[in-house]
Each structure stands twice: as structure tokens, then as C-alpha cells.
Coordinates of C-alpha atoms and ligand atoms in Angstrom, one line a residue:
M1 CA 0.1 -9.2 32.1
I2 CA 2.3 -6.8 30.1
N3 CA 1.0 -3.8 28.6
D4 CA 3.5 -3.1 25.9
N5 CA 1.8 -1.4 23.0
T6 CA 1.7 -4.4 20.7
A7 CA 1.1 -2.8 17.3
F8 CA -0.8 -5.3 15.4
D9 CA -3.5 -7.5 16.8
N10 CA -4.1 -10.8 15.0
N11 CA -7.1 -9.7 13.0
E12 CA -6.1 -6.2 12.2
L13 CA -5.2 -6.9 8.6
E14 CA -7.9 -9.4 7.8
G15 CA -9.4 -8.5 4.5
K16 CA -7.2 -5.5 4.0
E17 CA -4.4 -5.5 1.6
K18 CA -1.9 -3.5 3.6
I19 CA 1.3 -5.5 4.0
I20 CA 3.5 -5.2 7.2
V21 CA 7.2 -4.6 6.3
F22 CA 9.6 -6.3 8.7
D23 CA 13.1 -5.1 7.9
T24 CA 16.0 -7.5 8.9
T25 CA 18.9 -5.6 7.2
L26 CA 20.4 -5.1 10.7
R27 CA 20.0 -8.8 11.6
D28 CA 19.9 -11.2 8.8
G29 CA 21.6 -8.7 6.4
E30 CA 24.3 -7.8 8.9
Q31 CA 25.2 -11.3 9.9
A32 CA 26.2 -12.2 6.3
S33 CA 29.8 -12.5 5.3
G34 CA 31.4 -9.1 4.8
F35 CA 28.4 -7.0 5.9
H36 CA 29.3 -6.5 9.6
M37 CA 28.3 -3.0 10.9
F38 CA 29.3 -1.1 14.0
P39 CA 26.7 0.0 16.5
E40 CA 26.8 3.6 15.5
E41 CA 26.3 2.6 11.8
K42 CA 23.4 0.4 12.7
L43 CA 21.9 3.3 14.6
E44 CA 22.1 5.5 11.5
I45 CA 20.5 2.9 9.3
A46 CA 17.8 2.2 11.9
K47 CA 16.9 6.0 11.8
Q48 CA 16.7 5.9 8.0
L49 CA 14.6 2.7 8.1
A50 CA 12.1 4.5 10.4
K51 CA 12.0 7.4 7.9
L52 CA 11.5 5.0 5.1
G53 CA 8.4 3.7 6.9
V54 CA 9.2 0.1 7.8
D55 CA 6.9 -1.3 10.5
I56 CA 9.3 -3.4 12.4
I57 CA 13.1 -3.2 12.6
E58 CA 14.9 -6.4 13.5
A59 CA 17.8 -4.5 15.1
G60 CA 20.0 -7.6 15.8
F61 CA 20.5 -10.8 17.7
A62 CA 21.0 -9.6 21.4
A63 CA 22.7 -12.7 22.7
S64 CA 25.2 -12.9 19.8
S65 CA 27.7 -10.3 21.2
P66 CA 27.9 -7.5 23.6
G67 CA 28.1 -5.1 20.7
D68 CA 24.9 -6.3 19.2
F69 CA 23.2 -6.1 22.6
E70 CA 24.2 -2.5 22.9
A71 CA 23.3 -1.7 19.3
I72 CA 19.8 -3.1 19.9
K73 CA 19.4 -1.2 23.1
T74 CA 20.5 2.1 21.6
I75 CA 18.2 1.6 18.6
A76 CA 15.3 0.7 21.0
E77 CA 15.9 4.0 22.9
K78 CA 16.6 6.4 20.0
V79 CA 14.4 4.9 17.3
G80 CA 11.8 2.9 19.1
T81 CA 9.8 5.9 20.3
K82 CA 6.0 6.1 20.6
D83 CA 5.6 7.0 16.8
G84 CA 8.5 4.9 15.7
P85 CA 8.6 1.3 14.5
I86 CA 8.5 -1.9 16.6
I87 CA 12.0 -2.8 17.6
C88 CA 12.8 -6.5 17.5
S89 CA 15.6 -8.9 18.6
L90 CA 16.1 -12.4 17.4
A91 CA 16.4 -15.2 20.0
R92 CA 16.9 -18.9 19.9
T93 CA 14.4 -20.8 22.1
I94 CA 16.8 -20.8 25.0
D95 CA 16.5 -18.8 28.2
S96 CA 19.7 -16.8 28.0
D97 CA 18.9 -15.6 24.5
I98 CA 15.4 -14.6 25.6
E99 CA 16.7 -12.7 28.6
A100 CA 19.2 -10.8 26.4
A101 CA 16.5 -10.0 23.9
G102 CA 14.1 -8.8 26.5
K103 CA 16.7 -6.7 28.3
S104 CA 18.1 -5.1 25.1
L105 CA 14.6 -4.1 24.1
E106 CA 13.6 -2.5 27.4
P107 CA 13.8 1.1 26.2
A108 CA 11.5 0.6 23.2
Y109 CA 8.0 1.7 23.3
K110 CA 6.9 -1.2 21.0
K111 CA 9.1 -4.3 21.3
R112 CA 9.1 -7.7 19.8
I113 CA 11.0 -10.9 20.5
H114 CA 11.6 -13.1 17.5
L115 CA 12.0 -16.8 18.5
F116 CA 13.1 -19.4 16.1
I117 CA 13.8 -23.1 16.0
G118 CA 14.5 -25.6 13.1
T119 CA 11.3 -27.5 12.2
S120 CA 12.5 -29.6 9.2
D121 CA 13.6 -33.2 9.9
I122 CA 17.0 -32.2 8.4
H123 CA 17.4 -29.6 11.2
I124 CA 15.7 -31.6 13.9
Q125 CA 17.9 -34.7 13.4
G126 CA 21.0 -33.2 11.8
K127 CA 21.3 -30.1 14.1
F128 CA 19.6 -31.1 17.3
G129 CA 19.7 -34.9 17.2
K130 CA 16.2 -34.8 18.7
D131 CA 12.6 -35.4 17.6
R132 CA 9.6 -33.4 16.5
N133 CA 7.9 -33.4 20.0
W134 CA 11.1 -32.1 21.6
V135 CA 11.0 -29.1 19.2
I136 CA 7.4 -28.3 20.0
E137 CA 8.2 -28.4 23.7
Q138 CA 11.2 -26.0 23.3
A139 CA 9.0 -23.6 21.3
V140 CA 6.1 -23.5 23.6
N141 CA 8.3 -23.1 26.8
S142 CA 10.3 -20.3 25.1
I143 CA 7.2 -18.4 24.2
K144 CA 6.0 -18.5 27.8
K145 CA 9.3 -17.2 28.9
A146 CA 9.4 -14.4 26.3
K147 CA 6.0 -13.3 27.4
H148 CA 7.5 -12.0 30.5
Y149 CA 9.1 -9.3 28.4
T150 CA 6.5 -8.5 25.8
N151 CA 3.2 -9.7 24.3
D152 CA 4.4 -9.2 20.8
I153 CA 6.1 -12.6 20.0
E154 CA 7.1 -13.7 16.6
F155 CA 7.7 -17.4 16.1
S156 CA 9.7 -18.7 13.1
C157 CA 9.7 -22.3 11.9
E158 CA 13.2 -22.2 10.6
D159 CA 13.6 -24.2 7.3
F160 CA 9.8 -24.2 6.8
G161 CA 10.5 -24.6 3.1
R162 CA 11.7 -28.2 3.7
S163 CA 9.5 -29.0 6.8
D164 CA 6.6 -31.3 6.7
S165 CA 3.5 -29.2 6.3
D166 CA 1.3 -31.1 8.7
Y167 CA 3.9 -30.9 11.4
I168 CA 4.1 -27.1 10.8
V169 CA 0.3 -27.0 11.4
D170 CA 0.7 -28.9 14.7
I171 CA 3.6 -26.8 16.0
V172 CA 2.1 -23.5 14.9
C173 CA -1.3 -24.3 16.7
E174 CA 0.7 -25.0 19.9
V175 CA 2.8 -21.8 19.7
I176 CA -0.3 -19.7 19.0
K177 CA -1.9 -21.3 22.0
A178 CA 1.2 -20.3 24.0
G179 CA 0.9 -16.7 22.9
A180 CA 2.8 -16.2 19.6
T181 CA 1.2 -13.4 17.7
T182 CA 3.1 -13.5 14.4
I183 CA 4.0 -16.8 12.7
N184 CA 6.9 -16.6 10.3
L185 CA 7.3 -19.3 7.6
P186 CA 10.9 -18.9 6.3
D187 CA 12.3 -20.6 3.3
T188 CA 15.7 -20.5 5.0
V189 CA 17.7 -22.0 2.2
G190 CA 15.6 -20.6 -0.8
W191 CA 14.5 -24.1 -1.8
L192 CA 10.9 -23.7 -2.8
L193 CA 9.7 -22.8 -6.3
P194 CA 7.3 -19.8 -6.2
N195 CA 4.3 -22.0 -7.0
E196 CA 5.3 -24.6 -4.4
A197 CA 5.6 -21.7 -1.8
Y198 CA 2.1 -20.6 -2.8
E199 CA 0.7 -24.0 -2.3
K200 CA 2.5 -24.7 1.0
V201 CA 1.7 -21.4 2.6
S202 CA -1.9 -21.6 1.5
Y203 CA -2.3 -25.1 2.9
V204 CA -0.7 -24.3 6.2
I205 CA -2.7 -21.1 6.7
K206 CA -6.0 -22.9 5.8
K207 CA -5.3 -25.9 8.2
I208 CA -4.4 -23.7 11.1
R209 CA -7.5 -21.6 10.7
E210 CA -9.7 -24.7 10.3
K211 CA -8.3 -25.7 13.7
G212 CA -9.6 -22.4 15.1
F213 CA -6.2 -20.6 15.4
N214 CA -5.1 -17.4 13.7
A215 CA -2.1 -15.0 13.7
I216 CA -0.3 -12.7 11.3
F217 CA 1.4 -14.9 8.9
S218 CA 4.8 -13.8 7.8
V219 CA 7.2 -14.9 5.1
H220 CA 11.0 -14.7 4.9
N221 CA 12.9 -15.9 1.9
H222 CA 16.5 -16.5 0.8
N223 CA 17.8 -16.0 -2.6
D224 CA 19.8 -19.1 -3.2
F225 CA 18.0 -19.8 -6.6
G226 CA 17.5 -16.1 -7.2
M227 CA 13.7 -16.4 -6.6
A228 CA 13.2 -14.7 -3.2
S229 CA 11.1 -11.8 -4.5
A230 CA 9.0 -14.1 -6.8
T231 CA 8.4 -16.5 -3.9
T232 CA 7.5 -13.6 -1.5
I233 CA 4.9 -12.3 -4.0
E234 CA 3.3 -15.7 -4.4
E235 CA 3.2 -16.0 -0.6
I236 CA 1.4 -12.7 -0.3
R237 CA -1.1 -14.1 -2.7
A238 CA -1.4 -17.2 -0.4
G239 CA -2.4 -15.0 2.6
A240 CA 0.9 -13.8 4.1
R241 CA 0.5 -10.3 5.6
Q242 CA 4.0 -9.6 6.8
I243 CA 7.2 -9.8 4.6
E244 CA 10.7 -10.0 5.9
V245 CA 13.1 -8.1 3.8
T246 CA 16.5 -6.4 3.6
I247 CA 17.8 -3.3 1.9
N248 CA 19.9 -4.2 -1.2
G249 CA 18.8 -7.8 -0.6
I250 CA 21.8 -8.3 1.7
G251 CA 21.8 -11.5 3.9
E252 CA 23.2 -15.0 4.4
R253 CA 24.7 -16.6 1.2
A254 CA 22.9 -15.2 -1.8
G255 CA 21.0 -12.8 0.4
N256 CA 17.5 -12.2 1.6
T257 CA 14.4 -10.9 -0.3
S258 CA 15.2 -7.4 -1.2
L259 CA 12.9 -4.7 0.1
E260 CA 13.2 -2.5 -3.0
E261 CA 12.2 -5.4 -5.4
V262 CA 9.1 -6.5 -3.5
I263 CA 8.0 -2.9 -2.8
A264 CA 8.5 -2.0 -6.5
I265 CA 6.4 -5.0 -7.5
L266 CA 3.6 -4.3 -5.0
K267 CA 3.4 -0.6 -6.0
T268 CA 3.9 -0.8 -9.7
R269 CA 1.6 -3.8 -10.2
K270 CA -0.9 -2.5 -7.6
I271 CA -0.9 -5.6 -5.7
A272 CA -0.9 -4.3 -2.2
E273 CA -0.2 -1.2 0.0
T274 CA 2.6 -0.7 2.5
N275 CA 3.7 2.1 4.7
I276 CA 6.9 2.5 2.8
N277 CA 7.8 6.0 1.4
T278 CA 9.2 4.6 -1.9
K279 CA 10.9 7.9 -2.7
L280 CA 13.4 7.2 0.1
I281 CA 14.5 3.8 -1.3
G282 CA 17.4 5.2 -3.3
E283 CA 18.9 7.1 -0.4
T284 CA 18.4 4.2 2.1
S285 CA 20.2 1.8 -0.4
R286 CA 23.1 4.2 -0.7
L287 CA 23.4 4.5 3.1
V288 CA 23.5 0.7 3.6
S289 CA 26.2 0.6 0.8
K290 CA 28.1 3.3 2.5
Y291 CA 28.2 1.5 5.9
T292 CA 28.7 -2.0 4.5
G293 CA 31.3 -0.8 1.8
I294 CA 29.4 -3.0 -0.7
E295 CA 27.4 -1.6 -3.5
P296 CA 24.6 -3.6 -5.1
S297 CA 25.6 -5.2 -8.4
P298 CA 25.0 -2.7 -11.3
N299 CA 22.2 -4.9 -12.7
K300 CA 20.4 -5.2 -9.4
S301 CA 16.8 -4.3 -9.9
V302 CA 15.7 -0.8 -8.7
V303 CA 18.9 0.3 -7.0
G304 CA 21.7 -1.1 -9.1
K305 CA 23.5 1.7 -11.1
N306 CA 22.2 0.2 -14.3
A307 CA 18.6 -0.3 -13.2
F308 CA 17.5 2.8 -15.2
A309 CA 20.5 3.3 -17.5
H310 CA 20.1 3.1 -21.2
E311 CA 23.1 2.5 -23.4
A312 CA 22.0 0.5 -26.5
G313 CA 20.9 2.7 -29.4
I314 CA 17.5 1.1 -29.9
H315 CA 16.7 1.6 -26.3
Q316 CA 18.0 5.2 -26.1
S317 CA 15.9 6.1 -29.1
G318 CA 12.8 4.6 -27.5
I319 CA 13.5 6.3 -24.1
I320 CA 14.0 9.7 -25.8
K321 CA 10.6 9.4 -27.4
D322 CA 8.7 7.9 -24.5
S323 CA 10.3 6.6 -21.3
K324 CA 7.6 4.0 -20.9
T325 CA 9.2 2.1 -23.8
Y326 CA 12.0 0.7 -21.6
E327 CA 11.1 1.8 -18.1
I328 CA 8.3 -0.1 -16.4
M329 CA 8.4 2.1 -13.3
D330 CA 9.2 5.8 -12.8
P331 CA 12.7 5.9 -11.2
V332 CA 11.6 9.2 -9.4
D333 CA 9.1 7.1 -7.4
F334 CA 12.0 5.1 -6.0
G335 CA 14.5 8.0 -5.5
V336 CA 16.8 6.9 -8.2
E337 CA 17.8 8.4 -11.6
S338 CA 17.2 7.4 -15.2
I339 CA 20.4 8.0 -17.2
I340 CA 21.6 7.7 -20.8
T341 CA 25.1 6.2 -20.9
F342 CA 27.3 5.9 -23.9
G343 CA 29.3 2.9 -25.3
P344 CA 29.9 1.2 -28.6
R345 CA 26.3 0.1 -29.0
S346 CA 24.8 3.6 -28.4
G347 CA 22.8 5.2 -31.1
R348 CA 23.4 8.2 -33.2
R349 CA 20.1 9.9 -32.1
A350 CA 21.3 9.8 -28.4
L351 CA 24.7 11.0 -29.4
K352 CA 23.3 13.9 -31.3
A353 CA 21.1 14.8 -28.3
K354 CA 24.1 14.6 -26.0
Y355 CA 26.1 17.1 -28.2
E356 CA 23.1 19.4 -28.1
S357 CA 22.8 19.1 -24.4
L358 CA 26.4 20.1 -24.1
G359 CA 25.7 23.2 -26.3
I360 CA 27.6 21.8 -29.3
K361 CA 25.8 22.4 -32.6
L362 CA 27.3 20.3 -35.5
N363 CA 26.3 20.2 -39.1
D364 CA 25.5 16.8 -40.6
D365 CA 29.0 16.2 -42.0
D366 CA 30.7 17.2 -38.8
F367 CA 28.3 15.1 -36.7
E368 CA 29.0 12.0 -39.0
K369 CA 32.7 12.5 -38.6
A370 CA 32.4 12.9 -34.8
A371 CA 30.1 9.8 -34.5
K372 CA 32.6 7.6 -36.5
T373 CA 35.5 8.7 -34.2
F374 CA 33.3 8.2 -31.2
F375 CA 32.5 4.6 -32.0
S376 CA 36.1 3.8 -32.6
I377 CA 37.0 5.4 -29.1
A378 CA 34.1 3.6 -27.5
D379 CA 35.3 0.2 -28.8
K380 CA 38.5 0.6 -26.9
L381 CA 37.1 1.7 -23.4
K382 CA 35.1 0.1 -20.7
E383 CA 33.3 3.3 -19.7
I384 CA 32.9 6.5 -21.7
D385 CA 32.8 10.0 -20.2
D386 CA 31.8 13.5 -21.4
A387 CA 35.5 14.3 -22.3
D388 CA 35.5 11.2 -24.6
I389 CA 32.4 12.4 -26.3
V390 CA 33.8 15.9 -26.8
R391 CA 37.3 14.7 -28.0
A392 CA 35.5 12.7 -30.7
I393 CA 34.8 16.0 -32.4
N394 CA 38.5 16.7 -32.5
N395 CA 39.5 13.4 -34.2
G396 CA 39.8 11.7 -30.8
E397 CA 42.8 13.7 -29.8
E398 CA 44.6 12.9 -26.5
I399 CA 43.6 15.0 -23.6
P400 CA 46.3 17.5 -22.8
K401 CA 48.1 17.1 -19.5
H402 CA 47.5 20.6 -18.2
Y403 CA 48.2 19.3 -14.6
K404 CA 51.1 16.9 -14.0
L405 CA 52.2 15.3 -10.7
I406 CA 55.8 15.9 -9.9
S407 CA 55.9 14.6 -6.4
Y408 CA 53.9 14.1 -3.2
H409 CA 55.3 13.7 0.3
P410 CA 53.4 12.7 3.5
V411 CA 54.8 15.1 6.1
I412 CA 57.2 13.2 8.4
N413 CA 55.6 12.0 11.6
E414 CA 52.3 13.4 10.7
I415 CA 50.4 11.0 8.5
L416 CA 47.5 13.3 7.8
K417 CA 49.4 16.1 6.1
V418 CA 50.7 15.8 2.5
T419 CA 52.8 18.1 0.3
I420 CA 52.0 18.1 -3.4
E421 CA 54.1 19.4 -6.3
L422 CA 52.3 19.9 -9.6
K423 CA 53.4 21.2 -12.9
I424 CA 50.6 23.4 -14.1
D425 CA 51.3 24.2 -17.8
N426 CA 55.0 25.0 -17.5
E427 CA 55.2 26.2 -13.9
I428 CA 56.0 24.1 -10.9
K429 CA 53.7 24.8 -7.9
T430 CA 53.7 23.4 -4.4
S431 CA 51.0 23.1 -1.8
Y432 CA 50.5 21.5 1.5
A433 CA 47.2 20.4 3.1
E434 CA 45.6 18.3 5.9
G435 CA 42.9 15.8 5.6
N436 CA 41.3 12.7 7.0
G437 CA 44.0 10.6 5.6
Q438 CA 46.8 10.9 3.0
V439 CA 44.5 10.7 0.0
D440 CA 42.1 13.3 1.4
A441 CA 45.1 15.6 2.4
A442 CA 46.6 15.2 -1.1
I443 CA 43.3 16.0 -2.9
N444 CA 42.9 19.0 -0.7
A445 CA 46.4 20.2 -1.6
I446 CA 45.6 19.6 -5.3
K447 CA 42.4 21.6 -5.0
S448 CA 44.2 24.6 -3.6
L449 CA 46.6 24.5 -6.6
V450 CA 44.0 23.8 -9.3
Q451 CA 41.5 26.3 -7.8
N452 CA 38.4 24.7 -9.2
N453 CA 35.0 23.8 -7.7
Y454 CA 35.0 20.3 -9.1
E455 CA 32.7 17.9 -7.2
L456 CA 33.9 14.4 -6.4
I457 CA 30.9 12.1 -7.0
D458 CA 32.4 8.7 -7.0
F459 CA 35.6 7.1 -5.7
K460 CA 36.7 3.5 -5.8
V461 CA 40.1 1.9 -5.2
V462 CA 40.3 -1.8 -5.9
S463 CA 43.3 -4.0 -5.7
K464 CA 44.4 -6.0 -8.7
G465 CA 46.1 -9.1 -7.3
K466 CA 46.2 -10.6 -3.8
G467 CA 49.7 -9.9 -2.5
S468 CA 51.0 -6.9 -0.7
D469 CA 52.6 -5.8 -4.0
A470 CA 49.1 -5.8 -5.7
M471 CA 48.2 -2.9 -8.0
G472 CA 45.9 -0.3 -6.6
F473 CA 43.4 0.7 -9.3
T474 CA 41.6 3.9 -8.8
Q475 CA 38.6 5.1 -10.7
L476 CA 36.8 8.2 -9.6
K477 CA 34.3 10.7 -11.1
L478 CA 34.3 14.5 -11.0
Q479 CA 31.6 16.8 -12.1
K480 CA 31.1 20.4 -12.9
N481 CA 28.1 22.1 -14.5
G482 CA 26.6 18.6 -15.0
W483 CA 29.6 17.5 -17.1
K484 CA 30.9 14.2 -15.7
V485 CA 34.3 12.7 -16.2
I486 CA 36.2 9.7 -15.1
G487 CA 39.8 9.7 -13.8
R488 CA 41.8 6.5 -13.7
S489 CA 45.1 5.3 -12.5
E490 CA 46.9 2.2 -11.3
N491 CA 50.0 2.0 -9.2
T492 CA 51.4 -0.4 -6.5
D493 CA 51.3 2.7 -4.3
S494 CA 47.6 3.0 -3.8
V495 CA 47.8 6.7 -2.5
K496 CA 49.7 7.6 -5.6
S497 CA 47.1 5.8 -7.7
A498 CA 44.3 7.9 -6.1
I499 CA 46.3 11.2 -6.6
E500 CA 47.0 10.4 -10.2
A501 CA 43.4 9.4 -10.9
Y502 CA 42.2 12.7 -9.4
I503 CA 44.6 14.7 -11.6
D504 CA 43.6 12.7 -14.6
A505 CA 39.9 13.7 -13.9
C506 CA 41.0 17.3 -13.4
N507 CA 42.7 17.3 -16.8
R508 CA 39.5 15.9 -18.4
L509 CA 37.3 18.5 -16.8
K510 CA 39.8 21.3 -17.7
Y511 CA 39.7 20.0 -21.3
L512 CA 35.8 20.2 -21.3
E513 CA 35.9 23.7 -19.7
N514 CA 38.3 25.0 -22.4
F515 CA 36.3 23.4 -25.1
L516 CA 32.8 24.1 -24.0
N517 CA 33.3 27.6 -23.0
K518 CA 34.0 28.4 -26.7
S519 CA 30.8 29.2 -28.4
F520 CA 29.3 27.0 -31.1
Ligands
KIV601 O1 16.3 -17.7 7.4 C1 15.7 -17.9 8.5 O2 15.1 -19.0 8.7 C2 16.0 -16.9 9.5 C3 15.2 -17.2 10.8 C4 15.9 -16.8 12.0 C5 13.9 -16.4 10.7 O3 16.7 -16.0 9.3
ZN602 ZN1 17.0 -15.7 7.2

């Protein structure tokens, strides 16, 4: 018999509202197209997930590649400590997968093997060409084998959403008999409507219990119809006590249920408690974006850049009076910021408040003139910055090119060094610097010439077009004293595009500095 510190016994949560959070960012999230992470990146994220308070980290699929095996092993060793979360590996119901999972998890204090097999007739016939009894046999045998490594066994009925409910009851009773401790009921393809999921999960749990069996029931949803969070909430109502989620909702196809959405609902609507420290959600989301290179869409609930941004005048005016008018949760609780942004639909009240916050006092006539100019500038731009707001006071004047790029040269044979020649007012100045790459080196060289303490807060290069001659479009943000500006440039030479965007932003901040340092 293995004594392996199994964390939850079957009845621990009976009657309590605490929900177990099983994070699969590093497995189901990472296996999705474009989201591959390297072992050292997975380790950093695992550390952050432990800080965030997830109960179980599904660290990967040990049998899938040597790299994933090593990543799980390192996470098991470094994060799966006595006080840390349970570390889990996925495995098919085949011996070699179970062996790989068991071995990769060896260093963890608390370990779980997560077995899965398709249970819908579509999977049984289409994928395996077998029958339902064969699936039960595979499942039971695999659990017996996995028990050699740990007593904490999760069993997933893959494609539960399209499986026959009475067959699920049969197979689940057999796997519990064989030793499964958590039963996961995944809607693998996001098929169920939330009310159907409620009924199906309630039915299955009730029948299994009527037959004298029990386990922790878990749910796992995919977002193919955009309903994963709603479905998960319904399934909690139906009796599920473990939820499987990913940060930023990353995962196969349209993604998995997103941790931040479900946790925000549970907390804000006071449905249930979890061990999540919600204040760390923002930084966890940013770390996952950093390592995957993919940010959540701006309108993504809780962590998207617009989730607490207010641009329309009516909304800005409400928010200024009382944030509850247009914010159903406090962004601070989730480690993110509420912001007022400006565009052609913004309101005069917010614009006036913005001028005041910049220390600019305008009489009614001057404000009306500035507002008129501002709205005509805003109509022409995708995104407005503080320099645009200020130049509206000056009839929308062009921002002077205080700094101008004359030339840049990578140093021959040494790719990490760049020489920059800038025209500053009417004088030509040259500097030379090193960096992590040409752009970093060039920016370091510009910094030494411009001699400022501008902080780079955002940097994006996207290619416009698909060929090797595509335009590199750079948009970056710099800030100083809370003033934020956007620098933009496009060029077929993407290094030049980044350098020009940086200089553009420097010119905009210089303009603000000159203007705002005058007294009003
Ligand atoms: O979506 C799914 O069914 C899965 C299982 C492996 C749980 O990811
Ligand atoms: Zn999945």
C-alpha cells in the first residue's frame, strides 16, 4: 500500500462549499496550437500557480515528450513540496504512459496520475473501433497499474458531454471500485448547453451515489461555443467540487474554462470559496502571456486590457461619480487596474478631469476649444495618448521632432552592438551601446543620448503581410510621471521600425515635459 499524502479524501468536501481548483494551464493550455512552453518557463509558471493558491497543478503529459517528462519532474521536485500543491501528470490508459507519469512525479510530496479514455460512442467506435466493455476493461486495468505509483488517481471520461449518461454511471462505478478518487466529467468539445450540463452532471452523481459509490466529482470544459465558464458554474450547482481551468482560458481550439472568469464569478456572486489569492490573478495572467507570447484579447473578462477600461462618455461620467455604476467587481481584488481611456466617444467631463489631473487649468472657452480639437484628432486615431490630449489645447499642432534618427549601424561581426546617430535639435550626436539584441542595443544607445528616465511599459512588433518583405509595425508605450505616450512606426526593416517608434515616443514625452513643466 502506498502512503503518498493524498490530499483530499472522498468525503472531505461533502456539505462544504470549498471548490478544489485544478489548474491545467501547463497541460491542456500548453498543448494548444501556439502555446508551447519550454521546461524552464513551465517551472516559473508552476511556482506562480502555487503562489496563486491552486490546489493541483497538472504539469504536463509525461509520455508525450522527453522535455515534458523533465518539466514535470522538475516541477514535482521544486514546487511539489510538503506545503505545495498536488502535482499531476496526464496519462492514457496504457502501461507506458502510466509508467512515465509515475516516474516523472516521483519527487513530488503529493502526486496524482490523471487517466483518461474516450467514453462517447463517437470516440469508442471512431477512435478505438471497440465497444463499451473494452473501454471499461482498459480503464479498470489502468487504475490498478497507476495505484503502484500513487493512491491519488483521477479518472476522466473523455467526451462525457456526448457520452450516454447510464454508461457513464456504469464505468464510473467500476473505476471507483478499482481505486479512482476523483472522477472528471469533461465536456471535451464544449457541446453541452449550461442547463444540459447541470442536468447531466446531477443525474450521473445521483445515480452513482444511489449505487453506493462516491468520489470527488470534477468538471472540465472547453469553450467551443464560448460557454465554458457558464457551464462550469452550472456544474458546481449540480455537485461538482473540483474545477479544471487554465490561466487566460488557454487550451485546445477555443480554449478551456478560464480560471479568472470562474473565480471572479464564485467570489463576486458569493457562490463558493476557493484557496485562490485573487489579488495575484493579474500578475499570473501577465506571466502566462509573457511565456506564451500571446496576450488575452482586450475584451477578455477580468484580465483583458479593456476589462476595466472606460472610454465612452456616459460610462466615464458614471465611473467618475461611482465606480459601481459600470464595474461589477473591484479590479484591485483581481490585481488589475481600472482605467479611463480616451477616444472619439469620450465625454467632456472625463476630458476636463484629465486636464486637471495633468495640472492644466482651462477656462470654459479654452476648454471648449480644446475639446473640439480633441474630438477631431480622436476621430482620426485608433488610440489616443497624453500627448494628443495636450496638443488639443494648441489647436492640434504637430509634435516637434526634437530627436531625429540619422542612421543606425549594427557593429560588424558583433550583432549585439549598435551605433546610433541622432539629430538632437540641430546637433548631430553619436552613441554606441550593447544589449540583448539589436533593438535593445539601439534603445540603450538612444537612452544615453536622450538622457531621460522614460520607462518602457509596452512593446509590440507585428508584421503586416506574410512575405519576407512584410512591413514590421511597432507600437510601444513610454511613461514618465504617470504621463503615458504611444510611439509608432512601420518599416520593412523591423529593427528600424522599433528604433523609430522609440524615438517617436521620446519626442512625444519631450513635448509633454516642455508643456507641462510650464505653470498653468
Ligand atoms: O478535454 C478533455 O477531455 C481532456 C481530458 C484529458 C480530461 O483534456
Ligand atoms: Zn481538455
